[in-house]
Coordinates of C-alpha atoms in Angstrom, one line a residue:
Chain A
X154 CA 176.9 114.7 130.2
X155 CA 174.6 112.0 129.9
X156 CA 173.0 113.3 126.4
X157 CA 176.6 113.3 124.9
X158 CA 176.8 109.6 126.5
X159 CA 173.3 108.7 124.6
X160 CA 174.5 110.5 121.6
X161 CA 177.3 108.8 121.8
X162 CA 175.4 105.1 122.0
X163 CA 173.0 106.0 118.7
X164 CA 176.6 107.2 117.1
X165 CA 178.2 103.9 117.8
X166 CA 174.8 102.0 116.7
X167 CA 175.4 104.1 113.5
X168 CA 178.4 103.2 112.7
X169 CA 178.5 99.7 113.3
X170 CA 175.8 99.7 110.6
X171 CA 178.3 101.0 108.3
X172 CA 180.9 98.9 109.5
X173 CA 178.8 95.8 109.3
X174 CA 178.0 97.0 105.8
X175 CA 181.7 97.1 104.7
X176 CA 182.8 94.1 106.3
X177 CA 179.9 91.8 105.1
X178 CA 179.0 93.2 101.5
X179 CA 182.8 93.2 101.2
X180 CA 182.9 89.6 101.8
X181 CA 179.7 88.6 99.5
X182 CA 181.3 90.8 96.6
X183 CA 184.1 88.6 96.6
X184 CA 182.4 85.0 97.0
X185 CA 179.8 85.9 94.6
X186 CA 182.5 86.9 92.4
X187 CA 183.9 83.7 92.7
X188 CA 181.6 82.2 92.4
X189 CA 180.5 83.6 88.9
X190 CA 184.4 82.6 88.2
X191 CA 184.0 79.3 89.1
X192 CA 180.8 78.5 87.1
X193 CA 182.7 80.4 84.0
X194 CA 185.1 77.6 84.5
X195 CA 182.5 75.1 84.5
X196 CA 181.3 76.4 81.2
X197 CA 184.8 76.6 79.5
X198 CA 184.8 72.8 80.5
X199 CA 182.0 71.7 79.2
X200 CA 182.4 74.0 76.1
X201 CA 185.9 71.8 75.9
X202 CA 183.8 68.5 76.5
X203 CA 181.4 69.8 73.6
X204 CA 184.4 70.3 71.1
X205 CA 185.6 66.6 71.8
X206 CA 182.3 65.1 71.3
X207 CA 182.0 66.3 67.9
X208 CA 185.5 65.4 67.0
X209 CA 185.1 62.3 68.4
X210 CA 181.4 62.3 66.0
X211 CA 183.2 62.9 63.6
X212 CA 185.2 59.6 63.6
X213 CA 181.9 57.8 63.6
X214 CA 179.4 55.7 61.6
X215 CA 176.6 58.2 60.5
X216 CA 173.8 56.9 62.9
X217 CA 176.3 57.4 66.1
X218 CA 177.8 60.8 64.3
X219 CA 174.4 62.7 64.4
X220 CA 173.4 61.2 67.3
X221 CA 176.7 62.7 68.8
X222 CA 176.6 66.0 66.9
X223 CA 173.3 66.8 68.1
X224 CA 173.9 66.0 71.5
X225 CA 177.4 68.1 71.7
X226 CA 175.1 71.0 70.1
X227 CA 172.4 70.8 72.8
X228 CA 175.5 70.3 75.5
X229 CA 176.7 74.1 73.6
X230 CA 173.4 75.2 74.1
X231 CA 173.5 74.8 77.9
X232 CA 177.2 76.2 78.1
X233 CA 175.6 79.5 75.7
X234 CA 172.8 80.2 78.6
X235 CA 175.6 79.4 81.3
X236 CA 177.6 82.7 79.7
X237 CA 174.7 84.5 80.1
X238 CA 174.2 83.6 83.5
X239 CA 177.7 84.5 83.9
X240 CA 177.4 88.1 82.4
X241 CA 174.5 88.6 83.8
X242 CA 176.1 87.6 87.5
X243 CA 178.6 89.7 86.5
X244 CA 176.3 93.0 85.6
X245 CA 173.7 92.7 87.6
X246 CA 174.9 91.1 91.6
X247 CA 178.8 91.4 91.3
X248 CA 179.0 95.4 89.7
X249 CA 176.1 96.6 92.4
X250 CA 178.6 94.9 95.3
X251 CA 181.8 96.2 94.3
X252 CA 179.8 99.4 93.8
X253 CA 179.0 99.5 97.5
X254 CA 183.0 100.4 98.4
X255 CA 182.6 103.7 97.1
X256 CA 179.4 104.4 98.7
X257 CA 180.6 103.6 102.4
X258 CA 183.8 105.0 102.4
X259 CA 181.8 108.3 102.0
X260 CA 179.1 107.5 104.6
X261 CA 182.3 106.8 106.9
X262 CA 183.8 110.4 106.0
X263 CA 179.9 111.5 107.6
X264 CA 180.6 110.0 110.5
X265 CA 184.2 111.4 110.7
X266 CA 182.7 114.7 110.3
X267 CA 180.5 114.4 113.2
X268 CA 183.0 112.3 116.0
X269 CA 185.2 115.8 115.1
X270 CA 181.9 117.6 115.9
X271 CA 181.2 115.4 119.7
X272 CA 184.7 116.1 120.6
X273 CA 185.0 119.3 120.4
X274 CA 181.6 119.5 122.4
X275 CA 183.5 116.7 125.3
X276 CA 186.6 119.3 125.2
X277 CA 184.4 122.5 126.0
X278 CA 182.0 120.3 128.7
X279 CA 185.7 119.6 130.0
X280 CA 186.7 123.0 130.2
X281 CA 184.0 124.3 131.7
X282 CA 184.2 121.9 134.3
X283 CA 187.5 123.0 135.2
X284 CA 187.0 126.6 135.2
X285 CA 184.0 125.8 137.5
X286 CA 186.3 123.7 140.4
X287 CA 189.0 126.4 139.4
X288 CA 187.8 130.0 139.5
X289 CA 184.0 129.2 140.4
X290 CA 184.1 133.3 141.2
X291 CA 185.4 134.3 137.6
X292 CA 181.5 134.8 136.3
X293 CA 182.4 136.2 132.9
X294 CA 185.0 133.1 132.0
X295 CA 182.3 130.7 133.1
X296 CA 179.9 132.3 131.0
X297 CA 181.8 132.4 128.2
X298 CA 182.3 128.5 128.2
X299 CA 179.0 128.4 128.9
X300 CA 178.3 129.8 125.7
X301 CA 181.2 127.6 124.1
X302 CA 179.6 124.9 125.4
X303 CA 176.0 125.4 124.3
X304 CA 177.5 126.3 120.6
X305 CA 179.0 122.8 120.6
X306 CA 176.7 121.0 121.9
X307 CA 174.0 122.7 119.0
X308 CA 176.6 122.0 116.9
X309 CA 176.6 118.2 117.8
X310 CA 172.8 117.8 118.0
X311 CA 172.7 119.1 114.6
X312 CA 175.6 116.6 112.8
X313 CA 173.7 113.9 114.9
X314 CA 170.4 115.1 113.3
X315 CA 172.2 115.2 109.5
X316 CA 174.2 111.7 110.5
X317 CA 170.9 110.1 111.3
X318 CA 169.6 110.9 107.9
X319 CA 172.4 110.1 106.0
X320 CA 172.6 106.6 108.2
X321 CA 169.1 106.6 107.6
X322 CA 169.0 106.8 103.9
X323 CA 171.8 104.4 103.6
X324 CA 170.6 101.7 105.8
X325 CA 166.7 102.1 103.6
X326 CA 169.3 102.0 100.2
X327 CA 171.2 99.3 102.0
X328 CA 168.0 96.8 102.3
X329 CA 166.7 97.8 98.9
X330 CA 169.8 96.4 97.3
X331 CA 170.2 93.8 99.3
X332 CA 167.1 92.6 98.2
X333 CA 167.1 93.7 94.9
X334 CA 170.9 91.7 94.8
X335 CA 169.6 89.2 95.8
X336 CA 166.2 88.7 93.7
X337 CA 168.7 88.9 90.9
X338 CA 170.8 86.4 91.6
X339 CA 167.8 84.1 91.8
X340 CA 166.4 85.2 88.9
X341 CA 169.2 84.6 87.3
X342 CA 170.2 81.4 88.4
X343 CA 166.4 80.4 87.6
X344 CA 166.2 81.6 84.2
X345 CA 169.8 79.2 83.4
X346 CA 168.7 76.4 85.2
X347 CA 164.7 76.5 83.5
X348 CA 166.5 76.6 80.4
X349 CA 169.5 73.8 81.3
X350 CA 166.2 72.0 82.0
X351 CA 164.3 72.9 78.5
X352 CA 167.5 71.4 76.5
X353 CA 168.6 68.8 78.6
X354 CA 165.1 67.3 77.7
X355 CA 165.6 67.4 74.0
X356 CA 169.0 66.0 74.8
X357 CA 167.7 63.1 76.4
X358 CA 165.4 62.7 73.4
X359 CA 168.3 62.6 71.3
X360 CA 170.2 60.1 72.8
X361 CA 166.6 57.9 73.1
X362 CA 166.1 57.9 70.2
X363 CA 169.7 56.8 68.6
X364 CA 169.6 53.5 66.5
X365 CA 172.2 51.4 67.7
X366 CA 171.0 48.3 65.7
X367 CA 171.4 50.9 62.6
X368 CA 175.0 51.8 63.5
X369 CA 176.1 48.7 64.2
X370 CA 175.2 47.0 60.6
X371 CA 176.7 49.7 59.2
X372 CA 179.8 49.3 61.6
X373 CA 179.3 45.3 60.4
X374 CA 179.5 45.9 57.0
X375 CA 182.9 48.3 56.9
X376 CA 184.3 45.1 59.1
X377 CA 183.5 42.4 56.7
X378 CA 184.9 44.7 53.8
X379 CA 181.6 45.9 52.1
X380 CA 182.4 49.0 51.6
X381 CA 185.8 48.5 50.0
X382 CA 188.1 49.7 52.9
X383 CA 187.5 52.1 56.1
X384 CA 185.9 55.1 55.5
X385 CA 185.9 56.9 59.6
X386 CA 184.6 60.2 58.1
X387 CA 180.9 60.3 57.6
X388 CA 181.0 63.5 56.6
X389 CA 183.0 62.4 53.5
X390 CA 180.3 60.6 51.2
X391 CA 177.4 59.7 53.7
X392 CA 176.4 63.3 54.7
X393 CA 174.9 66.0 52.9
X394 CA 177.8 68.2 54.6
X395 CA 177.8 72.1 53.6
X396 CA 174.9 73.3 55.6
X397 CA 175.7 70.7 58.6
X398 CA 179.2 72.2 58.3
X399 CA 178.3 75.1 58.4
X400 CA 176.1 75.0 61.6
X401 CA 178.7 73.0 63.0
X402 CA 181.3 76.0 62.7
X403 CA 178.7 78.7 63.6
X404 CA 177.8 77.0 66.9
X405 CA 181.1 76.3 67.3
X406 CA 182.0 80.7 66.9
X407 CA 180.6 81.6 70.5
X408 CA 182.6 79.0 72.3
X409 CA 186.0 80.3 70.5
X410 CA 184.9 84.3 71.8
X411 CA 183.9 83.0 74.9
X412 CA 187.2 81.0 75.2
X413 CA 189.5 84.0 74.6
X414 CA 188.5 85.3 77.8
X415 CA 188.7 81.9 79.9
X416 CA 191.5 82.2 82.9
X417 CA 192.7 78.6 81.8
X418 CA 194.1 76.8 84.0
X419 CA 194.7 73.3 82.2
X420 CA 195.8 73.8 78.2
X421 CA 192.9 73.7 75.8
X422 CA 193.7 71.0 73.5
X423 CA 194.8 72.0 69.9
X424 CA 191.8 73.1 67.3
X425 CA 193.3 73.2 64.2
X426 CA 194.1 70.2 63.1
X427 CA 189.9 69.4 63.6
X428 CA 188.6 72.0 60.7
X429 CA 190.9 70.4 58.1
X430 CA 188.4 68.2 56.9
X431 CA 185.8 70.3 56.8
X432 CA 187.9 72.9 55.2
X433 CA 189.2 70.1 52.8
X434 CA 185.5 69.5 52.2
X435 CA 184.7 73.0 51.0
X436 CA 188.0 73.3 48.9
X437 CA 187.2 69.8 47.3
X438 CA 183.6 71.9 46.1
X439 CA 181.6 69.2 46.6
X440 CA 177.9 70.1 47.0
X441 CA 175.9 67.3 47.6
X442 CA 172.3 68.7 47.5
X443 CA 169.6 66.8 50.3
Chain B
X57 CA 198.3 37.2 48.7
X58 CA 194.6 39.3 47.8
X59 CA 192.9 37.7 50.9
X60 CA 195.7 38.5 52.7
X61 CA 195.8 42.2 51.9
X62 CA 191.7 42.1 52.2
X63 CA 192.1 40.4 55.6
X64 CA 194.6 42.9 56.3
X65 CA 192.2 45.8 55.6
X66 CA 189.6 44.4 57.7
X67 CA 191.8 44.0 60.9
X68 CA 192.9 48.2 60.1
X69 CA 188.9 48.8 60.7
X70 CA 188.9 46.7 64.3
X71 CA 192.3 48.0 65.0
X72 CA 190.7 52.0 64.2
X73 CA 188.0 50.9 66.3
X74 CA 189.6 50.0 69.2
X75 CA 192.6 52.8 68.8
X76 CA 189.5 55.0 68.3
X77 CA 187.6 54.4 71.7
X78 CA 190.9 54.4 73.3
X79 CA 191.6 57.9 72.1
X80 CA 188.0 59.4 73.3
X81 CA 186.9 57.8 75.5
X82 CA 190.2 58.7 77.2
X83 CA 189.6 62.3 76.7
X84 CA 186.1 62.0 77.6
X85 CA 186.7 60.4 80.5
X86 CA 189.3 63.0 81.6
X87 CA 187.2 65.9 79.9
X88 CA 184.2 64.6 82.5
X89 CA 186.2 64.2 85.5
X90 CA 187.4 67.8 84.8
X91 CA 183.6 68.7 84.6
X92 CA 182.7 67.1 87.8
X93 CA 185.7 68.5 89.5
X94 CA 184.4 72.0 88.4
X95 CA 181.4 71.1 89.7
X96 CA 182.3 70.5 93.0
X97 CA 184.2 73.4 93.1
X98 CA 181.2 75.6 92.3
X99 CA 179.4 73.9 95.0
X100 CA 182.1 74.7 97.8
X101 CA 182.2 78.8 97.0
X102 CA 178.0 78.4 97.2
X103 CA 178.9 76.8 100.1
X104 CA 181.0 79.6 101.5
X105 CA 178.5 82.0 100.0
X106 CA 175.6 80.1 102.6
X107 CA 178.1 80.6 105.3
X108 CA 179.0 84.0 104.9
X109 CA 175.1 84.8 104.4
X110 CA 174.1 83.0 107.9
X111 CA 177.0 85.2 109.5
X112 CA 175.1 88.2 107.7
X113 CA 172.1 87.1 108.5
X114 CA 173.1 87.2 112.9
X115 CA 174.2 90.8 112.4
X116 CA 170.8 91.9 111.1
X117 CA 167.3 92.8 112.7
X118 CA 164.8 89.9 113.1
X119 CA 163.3 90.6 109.3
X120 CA 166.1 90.9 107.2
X121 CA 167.9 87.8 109.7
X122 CA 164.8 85.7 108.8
X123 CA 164.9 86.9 105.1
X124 CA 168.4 86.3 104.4
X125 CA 168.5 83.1 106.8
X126 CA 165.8 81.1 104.7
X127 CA 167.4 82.5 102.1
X128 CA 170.9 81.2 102.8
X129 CA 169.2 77.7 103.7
X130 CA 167.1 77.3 100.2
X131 CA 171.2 77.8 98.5
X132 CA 172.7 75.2 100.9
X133 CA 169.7 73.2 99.7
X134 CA 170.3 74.1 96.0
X135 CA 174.6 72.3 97.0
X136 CA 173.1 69.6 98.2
X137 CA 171.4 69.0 95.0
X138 CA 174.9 69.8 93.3
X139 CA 176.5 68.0 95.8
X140 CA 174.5 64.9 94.6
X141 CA 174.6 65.7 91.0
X142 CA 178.6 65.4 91.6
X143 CA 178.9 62.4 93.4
X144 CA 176.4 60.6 90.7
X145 CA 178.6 61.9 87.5
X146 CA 181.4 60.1 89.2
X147 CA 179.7 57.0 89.9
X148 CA 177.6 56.9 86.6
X149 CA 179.5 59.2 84.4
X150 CA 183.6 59.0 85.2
X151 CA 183.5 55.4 86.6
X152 CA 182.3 53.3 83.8
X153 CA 184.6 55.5 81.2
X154 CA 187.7 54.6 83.2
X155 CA 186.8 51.2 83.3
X156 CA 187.3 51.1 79.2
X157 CA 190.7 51.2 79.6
X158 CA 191.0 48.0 81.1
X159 CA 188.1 46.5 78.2
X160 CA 190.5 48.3 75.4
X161 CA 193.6 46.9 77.0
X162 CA 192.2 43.4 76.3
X163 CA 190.9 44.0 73.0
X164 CA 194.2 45.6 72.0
X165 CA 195.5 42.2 73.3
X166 CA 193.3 40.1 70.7
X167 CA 194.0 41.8 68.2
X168 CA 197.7 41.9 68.8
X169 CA 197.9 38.2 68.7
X170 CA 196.2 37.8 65.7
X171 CA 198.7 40.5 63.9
X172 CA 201.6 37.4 64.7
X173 CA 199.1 34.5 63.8
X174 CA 198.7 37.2 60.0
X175 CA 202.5 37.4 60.5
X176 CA 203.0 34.3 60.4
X177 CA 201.0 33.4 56.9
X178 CA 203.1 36.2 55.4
X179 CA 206.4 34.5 56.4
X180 CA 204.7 31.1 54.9
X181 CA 204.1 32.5 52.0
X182 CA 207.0 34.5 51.5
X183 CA 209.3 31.5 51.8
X184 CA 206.8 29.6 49.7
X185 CA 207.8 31.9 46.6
X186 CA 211.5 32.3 47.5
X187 CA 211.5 28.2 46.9
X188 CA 209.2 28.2 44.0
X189 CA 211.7 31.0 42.2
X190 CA 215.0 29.2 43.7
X191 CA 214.0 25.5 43.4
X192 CA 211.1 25.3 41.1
X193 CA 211.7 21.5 40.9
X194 CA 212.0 20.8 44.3
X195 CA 208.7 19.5 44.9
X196 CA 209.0 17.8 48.1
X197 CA 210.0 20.9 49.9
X198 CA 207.4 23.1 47.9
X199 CA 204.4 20.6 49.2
X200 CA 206.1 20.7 52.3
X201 CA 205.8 24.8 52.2
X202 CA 202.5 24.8 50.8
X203 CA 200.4 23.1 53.4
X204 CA 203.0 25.4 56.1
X205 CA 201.2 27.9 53.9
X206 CA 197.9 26.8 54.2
X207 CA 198.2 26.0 57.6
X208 CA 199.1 29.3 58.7
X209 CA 196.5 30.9 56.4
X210 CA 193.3 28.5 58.4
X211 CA 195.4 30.0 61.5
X212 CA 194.6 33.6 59.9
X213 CA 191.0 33.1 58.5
X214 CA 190.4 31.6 62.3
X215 CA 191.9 34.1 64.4
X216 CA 190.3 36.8 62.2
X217 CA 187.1 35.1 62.4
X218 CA 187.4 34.9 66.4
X219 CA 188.6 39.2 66.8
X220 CA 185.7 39.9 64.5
X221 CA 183.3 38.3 67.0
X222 CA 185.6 40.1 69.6
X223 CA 185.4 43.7 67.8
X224 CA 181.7 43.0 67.2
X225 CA 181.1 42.5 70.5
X226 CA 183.4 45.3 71.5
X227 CA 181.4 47.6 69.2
X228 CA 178.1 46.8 70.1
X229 CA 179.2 47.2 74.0
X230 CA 180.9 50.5 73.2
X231 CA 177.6 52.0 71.8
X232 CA 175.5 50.7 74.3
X233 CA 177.7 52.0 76.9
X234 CA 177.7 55.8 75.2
X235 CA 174.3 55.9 74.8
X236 CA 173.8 54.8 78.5
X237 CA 176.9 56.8 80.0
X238 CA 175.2 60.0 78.3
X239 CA 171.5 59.3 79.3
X240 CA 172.5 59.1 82.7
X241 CA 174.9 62.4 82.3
X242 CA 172.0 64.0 80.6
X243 CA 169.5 62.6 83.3
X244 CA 171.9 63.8 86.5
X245 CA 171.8 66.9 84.9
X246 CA 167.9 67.4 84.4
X247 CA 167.2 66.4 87.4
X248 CA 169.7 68.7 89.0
X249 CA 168.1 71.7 87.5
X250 CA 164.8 71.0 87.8
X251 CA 165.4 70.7 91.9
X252 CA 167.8 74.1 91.2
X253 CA 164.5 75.6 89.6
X254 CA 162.3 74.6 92.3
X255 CA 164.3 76.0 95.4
X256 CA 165.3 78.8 93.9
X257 CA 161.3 79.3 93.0
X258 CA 161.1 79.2 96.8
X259 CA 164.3 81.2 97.6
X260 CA 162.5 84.0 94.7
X261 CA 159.3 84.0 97.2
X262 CA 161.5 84.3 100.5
X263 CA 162.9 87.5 99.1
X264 CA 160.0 89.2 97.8
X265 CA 158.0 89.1 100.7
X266 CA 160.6 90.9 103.2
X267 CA 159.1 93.1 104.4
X268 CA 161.9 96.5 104.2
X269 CA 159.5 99.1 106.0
X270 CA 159.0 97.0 109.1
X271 CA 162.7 96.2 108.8
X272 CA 163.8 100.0 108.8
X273 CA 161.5 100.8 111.1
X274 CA 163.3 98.8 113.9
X275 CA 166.2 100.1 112.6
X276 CA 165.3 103.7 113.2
X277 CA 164.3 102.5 116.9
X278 CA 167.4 101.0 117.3
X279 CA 169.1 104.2 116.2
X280 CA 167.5 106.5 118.2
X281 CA 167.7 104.6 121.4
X282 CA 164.1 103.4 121.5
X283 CA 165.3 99.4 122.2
X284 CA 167.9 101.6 124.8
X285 CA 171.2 99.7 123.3
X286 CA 171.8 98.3 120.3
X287 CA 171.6 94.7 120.1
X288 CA 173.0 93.0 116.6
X289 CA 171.9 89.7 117.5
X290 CA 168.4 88.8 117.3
X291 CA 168.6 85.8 118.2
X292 CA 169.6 87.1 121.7
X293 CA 166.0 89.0 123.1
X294 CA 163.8 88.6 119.9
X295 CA 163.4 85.8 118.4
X296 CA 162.2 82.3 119.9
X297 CA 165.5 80.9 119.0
X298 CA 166.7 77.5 120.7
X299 CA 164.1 75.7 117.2
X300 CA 165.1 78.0 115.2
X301 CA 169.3 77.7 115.8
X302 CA 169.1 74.4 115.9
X303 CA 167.6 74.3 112.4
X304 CA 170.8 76.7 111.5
X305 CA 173.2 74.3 112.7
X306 CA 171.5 71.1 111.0
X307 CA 171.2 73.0 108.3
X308 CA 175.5 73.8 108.0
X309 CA 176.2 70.5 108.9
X310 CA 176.3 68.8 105.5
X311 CA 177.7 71.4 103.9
X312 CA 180.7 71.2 106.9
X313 CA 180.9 67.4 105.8
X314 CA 181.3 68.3 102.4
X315 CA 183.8 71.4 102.8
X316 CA 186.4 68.8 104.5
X317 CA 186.8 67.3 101.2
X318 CA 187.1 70.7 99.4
X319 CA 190.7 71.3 97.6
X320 CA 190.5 75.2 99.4
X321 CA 191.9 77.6 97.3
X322 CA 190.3 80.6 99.2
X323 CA 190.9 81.2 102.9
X324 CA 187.6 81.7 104.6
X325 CA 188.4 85.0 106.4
X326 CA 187.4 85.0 110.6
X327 CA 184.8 85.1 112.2
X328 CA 185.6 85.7 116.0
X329 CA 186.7 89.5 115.7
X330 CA 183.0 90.7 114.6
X331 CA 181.0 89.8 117.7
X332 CA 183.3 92.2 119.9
X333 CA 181.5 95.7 119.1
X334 CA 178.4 94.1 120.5
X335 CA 179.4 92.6 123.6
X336 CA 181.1 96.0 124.4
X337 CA 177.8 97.5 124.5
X338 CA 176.3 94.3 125.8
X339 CA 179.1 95.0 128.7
X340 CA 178.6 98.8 129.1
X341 CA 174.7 98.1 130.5
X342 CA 173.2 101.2 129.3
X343 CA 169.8 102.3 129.0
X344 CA 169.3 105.7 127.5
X345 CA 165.8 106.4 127.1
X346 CA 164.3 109.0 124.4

């Protein structure tokens, strides 16, 4: 009895690896998940913050207006290389997880396969225990279980011997992923953040370098009447606009795609009314050359 | 009347201005707060994420537990970087954009007051002409009107005078303030990433050098009885652990700190039922030898 007891130790060792397995990458699948969610969000904020900052460029002098427009671009940048990060999450540490469901559930029909296996050897052991105190005379009966007995048992030794390879194999494929996962998310989360870093630097260089003397004689002279009356747009006679447009609404493209998949929770605000004047623009024809 | 309407013109840019910043930096301000919020959200699933990972970690054998342990402590350090980017976007960021409302609420004030001094000329000079049309020869009541009217319009020329300093001074504050709100938003940020960079860096190292052969290869003792029961916790026999827990739970607590100010959407799932299986074998004592 004792090597169905030992058998039955390394079986239990085996399958709390499993369960382990399904309990904790279950778990991780869905934090990490969230977590790619919740920095989804993030970027559907800031890509929000990114369209306000260029409306709100928009309604200043030109000095402030570029300084503004550049910054919101470089702020787009960041959110761009933040939806990779979140695809990538998504491909390359969330898809492996969820993967793993699949995978246990048949290394736990293995294991199924082989507890049938032990008890039907416990059951025969059983039996011919009983027919021993019972009929201890009755030679051929004995003999027969005896034979039972020893078929189970080779029966068992050999489903232990296939379960340990199959355990085997999944715990090797188990670590490998783990820390294949797991080098993935860091890499991940390193390439985004190197490259946060990279424009966030020519961000700051932006905003340095912003002439607020500049902007503010211009904001003097609009006050005091110079200019005839209140001209908010920039864009209207002080900018060479069709190419800046332009860029404006092709950096502005990804955000919208990206957008139409957000899980909002708060109401984007509207975007149409903002393109008018660009759009009036165009229509007017104007095409001030630089 | 023409320095009137000019006069009248002017105080439309000041009033834009003001009406202007009140409008975006509004929006800003909320579109920020958002931002941060979504920030600290992110933080609090990484945090849950270093939890679950330590738990993880305790089930394992001494290499992966040490692998995914320092692991698990470089993220915690990564929210603790985020955890400090958050709390300076509210006090650099958020906090000096709410105060505008308050600075606008003045300025509106100003400039209000000056609209019933400008008000006030109009009505001067309105009555002015209704006497000059009904009673040209009334001149004593025509002088009388007249120096009402140029009263009232010193009042106007005055007052204007005094919210163009005001607006001026709002203007050049306003500028000075978004170049110096963003700086700091664009510094919190840098600096945030480059610390993400240089733990995960670390984090990247951690995981490449576990070491999966030895791992699996006290696995497969484990398995086949060699250790003579299967013990989950490493901590337990292994590892020279009253340091090393200690570390664990000095590590957790700032991230416990934070997670009491968390707005929880998730349920962290329980953690008492999982240490059972291995206190049953703990309990049963036995040592099967191969």
């Amino acid at each position: 009895m004792s090597i169905v007891l030992s058998r039955d130790s390394r079986v239990r060792v085996m399958e709390n690896t499993v369960t382990n397995a399904e309990k904790y990458f279950g778990q991780l699948c869905s934090l990490l998940a969230a977590y790619t969610r919740r920095t989804a969000r993030l970027r559907d904020k800031a890509d929000q913050l990114v369209k306000q900052l260029t409306d709100f460029a928009n309604t200043e002098n030109p000095e402030l207006w570029a300084t503004m427009r550049n910054f919101a671009e470089d702020l787009a940048k960041v959110q761009d290389y933040r939806h990779a990060e979140v695809e990538r999450l998504e491909t390359k540490v969330v898809s492996p997880l969820k993967l793993y469901g699949v995978h246990i559930k048949q290394t736990r029909a293995e294991i199924k396969k082989f507890k049938q296996v032990q008890k039907n050897e416990i059951k025969q052991l059983e039996k011919l225990e009983k027919l021993r105190q019972k009929s201890p005379l009755n030679r051929q009966m004995i003999s027969q279980a005896e034979t039972s007995v020893q078929r189970a048992s080779a029966d068992a030794s050999r489903t232990t011997h296939q379960l340990e390879e199959v355990i085997d194999t999944f715990q090797k494929q188990k670590l490998k992923d783990l820390q294949k996962i797991f080098s993935d998310f860091v890499t991940i989360e390193m390439v985004f953040h190197a490259k946060a870093v990279e424009v966030y630097s020519s961000a700051f260089q932006i905003l340095e370098s912003y002439d607020l003397e500049r902007d503010l004689e211009d904001f003097r002279a609009k006050m005091h009447g110079v200019y005839g009356h209140y001209n908010a747009r920039p864009l209207k006679d002080t900018m060479p606009s069709p190419a800046v447009s332009w860029a404006l609404t092709g950096q502005s493209t990804q955000a919208t795609i990206r957008s139409q998949r957000r899980d909002e929770e708060e109401d984007s605000t509207e975007h149409s009314a903002e393109e008018d004047p660009v759009q009036d623009l165009r229509g007017q024809g104007q095409a001030p050359q630089q």
